[in-house]
Coordinates of C-alpha atoms in Angstrom, one line a residue:
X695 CA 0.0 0.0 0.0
X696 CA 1.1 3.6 -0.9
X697 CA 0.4 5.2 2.3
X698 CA 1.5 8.6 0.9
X699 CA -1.5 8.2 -1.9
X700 CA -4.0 7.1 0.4
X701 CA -3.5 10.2 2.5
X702 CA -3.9 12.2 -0.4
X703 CA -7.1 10.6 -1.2
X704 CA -8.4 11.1 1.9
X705 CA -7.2 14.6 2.1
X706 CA -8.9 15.2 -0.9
X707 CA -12.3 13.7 0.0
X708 CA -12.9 15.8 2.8
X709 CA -11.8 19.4 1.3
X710 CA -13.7 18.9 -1.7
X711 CA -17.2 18.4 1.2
X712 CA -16.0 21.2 3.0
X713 CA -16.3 23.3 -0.5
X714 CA -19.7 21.6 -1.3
X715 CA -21.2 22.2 1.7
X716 CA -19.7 26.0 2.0
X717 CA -21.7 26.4 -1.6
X718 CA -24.8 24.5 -0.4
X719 CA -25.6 26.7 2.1
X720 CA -24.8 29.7 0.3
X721 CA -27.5 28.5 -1.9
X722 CA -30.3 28.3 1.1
X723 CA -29.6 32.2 1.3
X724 CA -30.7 32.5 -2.4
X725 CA -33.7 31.9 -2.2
X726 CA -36.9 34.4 -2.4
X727 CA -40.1 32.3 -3.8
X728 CA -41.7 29.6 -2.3
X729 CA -40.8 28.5 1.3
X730 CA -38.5 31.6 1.3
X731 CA -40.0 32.5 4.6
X732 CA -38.3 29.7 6.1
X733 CA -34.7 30.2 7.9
X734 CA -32.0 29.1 5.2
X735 CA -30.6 25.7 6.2
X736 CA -27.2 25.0 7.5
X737 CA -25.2 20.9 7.5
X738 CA -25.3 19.0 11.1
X739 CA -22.1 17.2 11.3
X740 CA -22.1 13.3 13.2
X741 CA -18.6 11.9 13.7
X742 CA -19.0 7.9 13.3
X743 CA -16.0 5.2 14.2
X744 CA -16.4 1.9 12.2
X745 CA -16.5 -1.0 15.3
X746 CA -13.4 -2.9 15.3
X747 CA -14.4 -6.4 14.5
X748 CA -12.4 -9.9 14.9
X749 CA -9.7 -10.7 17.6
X750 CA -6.7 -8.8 16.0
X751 CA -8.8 -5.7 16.5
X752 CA -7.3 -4.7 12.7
X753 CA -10.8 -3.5 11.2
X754 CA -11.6 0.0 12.2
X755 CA -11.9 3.5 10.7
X756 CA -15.2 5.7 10.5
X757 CA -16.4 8.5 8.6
X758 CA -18.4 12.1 8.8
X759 CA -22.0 12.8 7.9
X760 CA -23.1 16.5 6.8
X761 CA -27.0 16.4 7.0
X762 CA -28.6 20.0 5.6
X763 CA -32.6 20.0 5.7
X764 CA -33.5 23.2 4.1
X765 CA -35.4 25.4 1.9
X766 CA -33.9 24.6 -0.9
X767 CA -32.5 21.4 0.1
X768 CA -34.9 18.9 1.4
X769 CA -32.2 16.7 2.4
X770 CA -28.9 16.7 1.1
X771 CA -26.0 14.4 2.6
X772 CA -22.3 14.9 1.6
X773 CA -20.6 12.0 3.5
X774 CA -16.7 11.0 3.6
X775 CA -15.1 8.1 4.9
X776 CA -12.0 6.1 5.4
X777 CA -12.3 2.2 6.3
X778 CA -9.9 -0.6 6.9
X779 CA -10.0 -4.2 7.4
X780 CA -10.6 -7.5 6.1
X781 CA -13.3 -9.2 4.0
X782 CA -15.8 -11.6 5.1
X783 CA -14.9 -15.2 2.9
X784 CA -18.6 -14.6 1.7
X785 CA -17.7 -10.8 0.3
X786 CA -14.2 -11.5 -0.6
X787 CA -14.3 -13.3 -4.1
X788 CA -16.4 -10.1 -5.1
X789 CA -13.5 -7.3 -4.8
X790 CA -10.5 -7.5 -7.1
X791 CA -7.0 -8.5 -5.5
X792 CA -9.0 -10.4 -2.4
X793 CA -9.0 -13.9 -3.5
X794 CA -5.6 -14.9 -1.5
X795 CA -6.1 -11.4 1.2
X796 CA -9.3 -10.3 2.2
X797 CA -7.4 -7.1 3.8
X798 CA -8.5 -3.6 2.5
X799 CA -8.8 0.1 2.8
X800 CA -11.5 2.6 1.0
X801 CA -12.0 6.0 1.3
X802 CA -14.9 8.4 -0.5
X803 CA -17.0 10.9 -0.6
X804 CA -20.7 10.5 -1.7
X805 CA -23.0 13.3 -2.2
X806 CA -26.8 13.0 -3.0
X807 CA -29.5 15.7 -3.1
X808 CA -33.0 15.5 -2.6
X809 CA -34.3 19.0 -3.3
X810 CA -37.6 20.9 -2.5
X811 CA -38.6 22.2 -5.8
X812 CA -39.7 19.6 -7.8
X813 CA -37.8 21.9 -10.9
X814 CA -34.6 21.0 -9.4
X815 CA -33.3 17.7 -10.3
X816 CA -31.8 15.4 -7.6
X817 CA -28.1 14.6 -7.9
X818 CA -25.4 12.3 -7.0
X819 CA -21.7 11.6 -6.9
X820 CA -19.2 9.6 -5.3
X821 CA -15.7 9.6 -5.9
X822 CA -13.9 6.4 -4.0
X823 CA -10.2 5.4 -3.8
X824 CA -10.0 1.2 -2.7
X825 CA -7.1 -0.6 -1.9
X826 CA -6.5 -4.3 -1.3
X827 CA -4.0 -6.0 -3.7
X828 CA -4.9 -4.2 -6.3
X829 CA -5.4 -0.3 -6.1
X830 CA -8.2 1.5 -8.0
X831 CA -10.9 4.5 -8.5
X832 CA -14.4 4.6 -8.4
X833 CA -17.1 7.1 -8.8
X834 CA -19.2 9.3 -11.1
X835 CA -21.9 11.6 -11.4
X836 CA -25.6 11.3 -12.5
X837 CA -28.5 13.5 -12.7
X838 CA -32.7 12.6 -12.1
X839 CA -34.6 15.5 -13.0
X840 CA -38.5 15.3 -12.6
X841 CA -39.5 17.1 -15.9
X842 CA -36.3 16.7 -18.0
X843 CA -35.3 19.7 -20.4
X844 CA -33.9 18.8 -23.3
X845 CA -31.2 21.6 -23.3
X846 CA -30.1 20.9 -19.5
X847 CA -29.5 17.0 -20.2
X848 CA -27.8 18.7 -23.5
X849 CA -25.5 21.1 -21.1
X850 CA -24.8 18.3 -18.5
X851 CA -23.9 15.7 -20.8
X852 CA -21.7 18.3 -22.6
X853 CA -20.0 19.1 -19.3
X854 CA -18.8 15.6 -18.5
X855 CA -17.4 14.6 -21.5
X856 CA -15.3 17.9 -21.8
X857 CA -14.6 16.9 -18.6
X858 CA -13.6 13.2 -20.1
X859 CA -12.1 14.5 -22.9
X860 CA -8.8 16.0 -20.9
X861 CA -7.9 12.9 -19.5
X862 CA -8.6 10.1 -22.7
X863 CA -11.1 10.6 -25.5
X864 CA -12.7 7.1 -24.9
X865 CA -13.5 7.9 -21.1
X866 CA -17.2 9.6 -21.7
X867 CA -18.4 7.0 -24.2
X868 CA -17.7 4.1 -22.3
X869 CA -18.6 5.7 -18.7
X870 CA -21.7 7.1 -19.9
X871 CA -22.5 4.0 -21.5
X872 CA -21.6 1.9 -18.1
X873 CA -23.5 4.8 -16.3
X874 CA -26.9 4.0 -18.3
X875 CA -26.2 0.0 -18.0
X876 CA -26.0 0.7 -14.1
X877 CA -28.5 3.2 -13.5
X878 CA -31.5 1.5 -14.8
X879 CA -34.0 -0.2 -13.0
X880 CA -34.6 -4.0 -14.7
X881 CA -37.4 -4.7 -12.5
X882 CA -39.7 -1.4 -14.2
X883 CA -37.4 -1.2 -17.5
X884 CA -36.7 2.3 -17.2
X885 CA -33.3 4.4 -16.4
X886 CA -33.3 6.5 -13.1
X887 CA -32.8 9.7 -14.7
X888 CA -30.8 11.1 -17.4
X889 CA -27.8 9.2 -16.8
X890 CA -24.0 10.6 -16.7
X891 CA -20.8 8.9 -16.1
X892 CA -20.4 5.9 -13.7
X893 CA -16.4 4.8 -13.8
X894 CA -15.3 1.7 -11.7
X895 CA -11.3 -0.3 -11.4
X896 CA -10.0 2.5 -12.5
X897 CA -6.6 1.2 -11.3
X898 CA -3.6 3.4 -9.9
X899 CA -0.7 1.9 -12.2
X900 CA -1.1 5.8 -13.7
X901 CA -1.4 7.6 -9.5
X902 CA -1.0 11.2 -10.9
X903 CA -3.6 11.1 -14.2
X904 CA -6.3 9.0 -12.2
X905 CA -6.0 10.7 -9.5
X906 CA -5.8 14.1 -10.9
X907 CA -9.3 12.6 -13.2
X908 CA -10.6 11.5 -10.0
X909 CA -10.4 15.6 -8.7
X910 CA -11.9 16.7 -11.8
X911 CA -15.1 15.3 -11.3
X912 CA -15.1 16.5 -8.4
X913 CA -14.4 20.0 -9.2
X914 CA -17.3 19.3 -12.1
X915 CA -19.7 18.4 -10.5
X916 CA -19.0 21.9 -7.5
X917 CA -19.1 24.1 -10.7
X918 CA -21.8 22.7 -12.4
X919 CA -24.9 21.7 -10.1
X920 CA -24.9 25.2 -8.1
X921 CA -25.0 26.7 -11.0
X922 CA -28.4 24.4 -12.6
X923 CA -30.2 25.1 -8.8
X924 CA -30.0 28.7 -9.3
X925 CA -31.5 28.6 -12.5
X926 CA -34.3 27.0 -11.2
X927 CA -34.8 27.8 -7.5
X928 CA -37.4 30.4 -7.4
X929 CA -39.5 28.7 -10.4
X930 CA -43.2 28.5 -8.9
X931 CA -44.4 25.0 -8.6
X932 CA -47.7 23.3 -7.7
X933 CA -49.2 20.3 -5.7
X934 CA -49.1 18.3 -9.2
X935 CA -45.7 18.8 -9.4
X936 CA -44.9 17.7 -6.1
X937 CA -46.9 14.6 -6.4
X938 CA -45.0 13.4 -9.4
X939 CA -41.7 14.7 -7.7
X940 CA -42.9 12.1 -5.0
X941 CA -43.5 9.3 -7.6
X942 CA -40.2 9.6 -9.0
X943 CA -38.2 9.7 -5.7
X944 CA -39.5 5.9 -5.4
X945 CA -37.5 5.2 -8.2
X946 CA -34.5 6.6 -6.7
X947 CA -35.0 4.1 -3.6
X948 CA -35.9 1.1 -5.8
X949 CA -32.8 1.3 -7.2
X950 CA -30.5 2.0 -4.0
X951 CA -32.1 -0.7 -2.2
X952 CA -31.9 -3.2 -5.1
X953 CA -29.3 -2.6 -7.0
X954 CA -26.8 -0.2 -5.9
X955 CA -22.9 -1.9 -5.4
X956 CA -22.4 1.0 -3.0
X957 CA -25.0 0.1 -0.5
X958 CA -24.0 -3.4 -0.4
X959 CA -20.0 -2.3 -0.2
X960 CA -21.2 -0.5 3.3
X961 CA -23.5 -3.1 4.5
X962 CA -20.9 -6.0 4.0
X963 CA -17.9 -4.1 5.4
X964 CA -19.7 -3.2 8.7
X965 CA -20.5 0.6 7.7
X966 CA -22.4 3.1 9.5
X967 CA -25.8 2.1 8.9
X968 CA -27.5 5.6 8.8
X969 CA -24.3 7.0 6.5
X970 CA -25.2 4.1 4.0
X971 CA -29.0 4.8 4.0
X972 CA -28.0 8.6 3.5
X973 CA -29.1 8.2 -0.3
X974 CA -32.8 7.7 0.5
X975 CA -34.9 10.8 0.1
X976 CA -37.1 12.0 3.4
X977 CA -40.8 11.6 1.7
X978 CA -41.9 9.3 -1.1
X979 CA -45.2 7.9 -3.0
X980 CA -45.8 4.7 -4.6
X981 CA -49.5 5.8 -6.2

């Protein structure tokens, strides 16, 4: 293990929440329409520690949650954590470079936002750095609007391959291709939302250009989704539209609580339970 990388990583995990949260909030201040009589919303902060597990006491680490409930935001979590151990035999033939060492180390960020204007679409990323034999990135960005505009899915999709395109030319076809595979929801045959980029094994034989990729969607994703809420933030909206808002958040938890690697990842590796469950929006219909 590259100790120097990992700390990097982590390093970088947590200022790039510290920089979306200092935006978020600056956004709750923005607003003048509906709900604007409200106090703007501020993140909650809960320190968790990951229980050490087995008899060498070698499995540990823990994480941050940043909780905002808002105005703007409905809920909005930007979580980071750093864990270590060692694989159960049942999860271990799963993860690359485990099948003669179940011992690992991960560290992320994951951001998902569930917002009160129906206009808004909800959003999520995760960037992830894992280690066990093998060394590697994970991550991406994708976007579920409620009433999808043609020229927005235009603009976003625009922004992540100019994004791609720095890095290698054949990065946005095949991770927006891997982004629609994953996304989609086989039980209802329909995608989540408008896709993006999803990016997995992204290995660290090449530390400075993956990593430097890595901060890049980051950085993306801070200078692109402020910039869609504001356009829509004070746009009036009705019961209707919060009805089918409602109906398309139960989607969003079909999918995490089906399908999603990431939830399993946490579950299986002994994570905070309330930091995996983050994801699930606060108020849903199924009609």
């Amino acid at each position: 293990m590259n100790i120097e990388h990992q700390q990097q990583a982590k390093n970088w995990f947590e200022k790039l929440r510290d920089n979306i949260c200092y935006s978020f909030e600056s956004l709750e201040k923005d607003l003048v329409g509906k709900l604007s009589d409200f106090p703007p919303g501020c993140f909650e902060q809960k320190v968790w520690k990951r229980d050490m597990l087995g008899e060498a006491k070698q499995d540990g680490g823990g994480g941050v949650m940043s909780i905002m409930r808002g105005r703007v935001f409905e809920k909005v979590g930007v979580n980071v954590s750093t864990v270590y151990g060692t694989f159960s035999e049942e999860f271990r033939n799963q993860i690359p470079g485990t099948s003669e060492d179940g011992t690992f180390w991960a560290s992320g960020i994951s951001v998902v936002a569930h917002m009160q204007s129906p206009y808004v679409p909800a959003i999520h990323m995760n960037t992830r750095m894992i280690v066990t034999k093998k060394s590697w990135f994970g991550g991406g960005i994708d976007l579920t609007p409620i009433f999808p505009v043609e020229q927005d899915t235009k603009d976003f999709h625009t922004m992540l391959q100019e994004t791609c395109d720095q890095f290698d030319l054949q990065y946005y076809p095949k991770f927006k291709e891997w982004c629609d595979d994953y996304f989609y929801l086989k039980h209802r045959q329909e995608a989540r939302g408008i896709g993006g980029i999803f990016f997995d094994y992204l290995e660290t034989d090449d530390w400075i250009k993956n990593f430097n990729f890595v901060q890049a969607v980051g950085k993306t994703f801070l200078n692109y989704y402020p910039q869609l809420v504001r356009k829509y933030i004070n746009k009036i909206w009705t019961d209707q539209d919060r009805y089918q808002q409602l109906v398309k958040r139960g989607r969003y938890v079909e999918f995490n609580l089906l399908y999603d690697r990431g939830t399993l990842f946490g579950l299986k590796t002994g994570g905070n339970i309330e930091a995996i469950l983050m994801s699930l929006p606060p108020e849903v219909l199924w009609p």
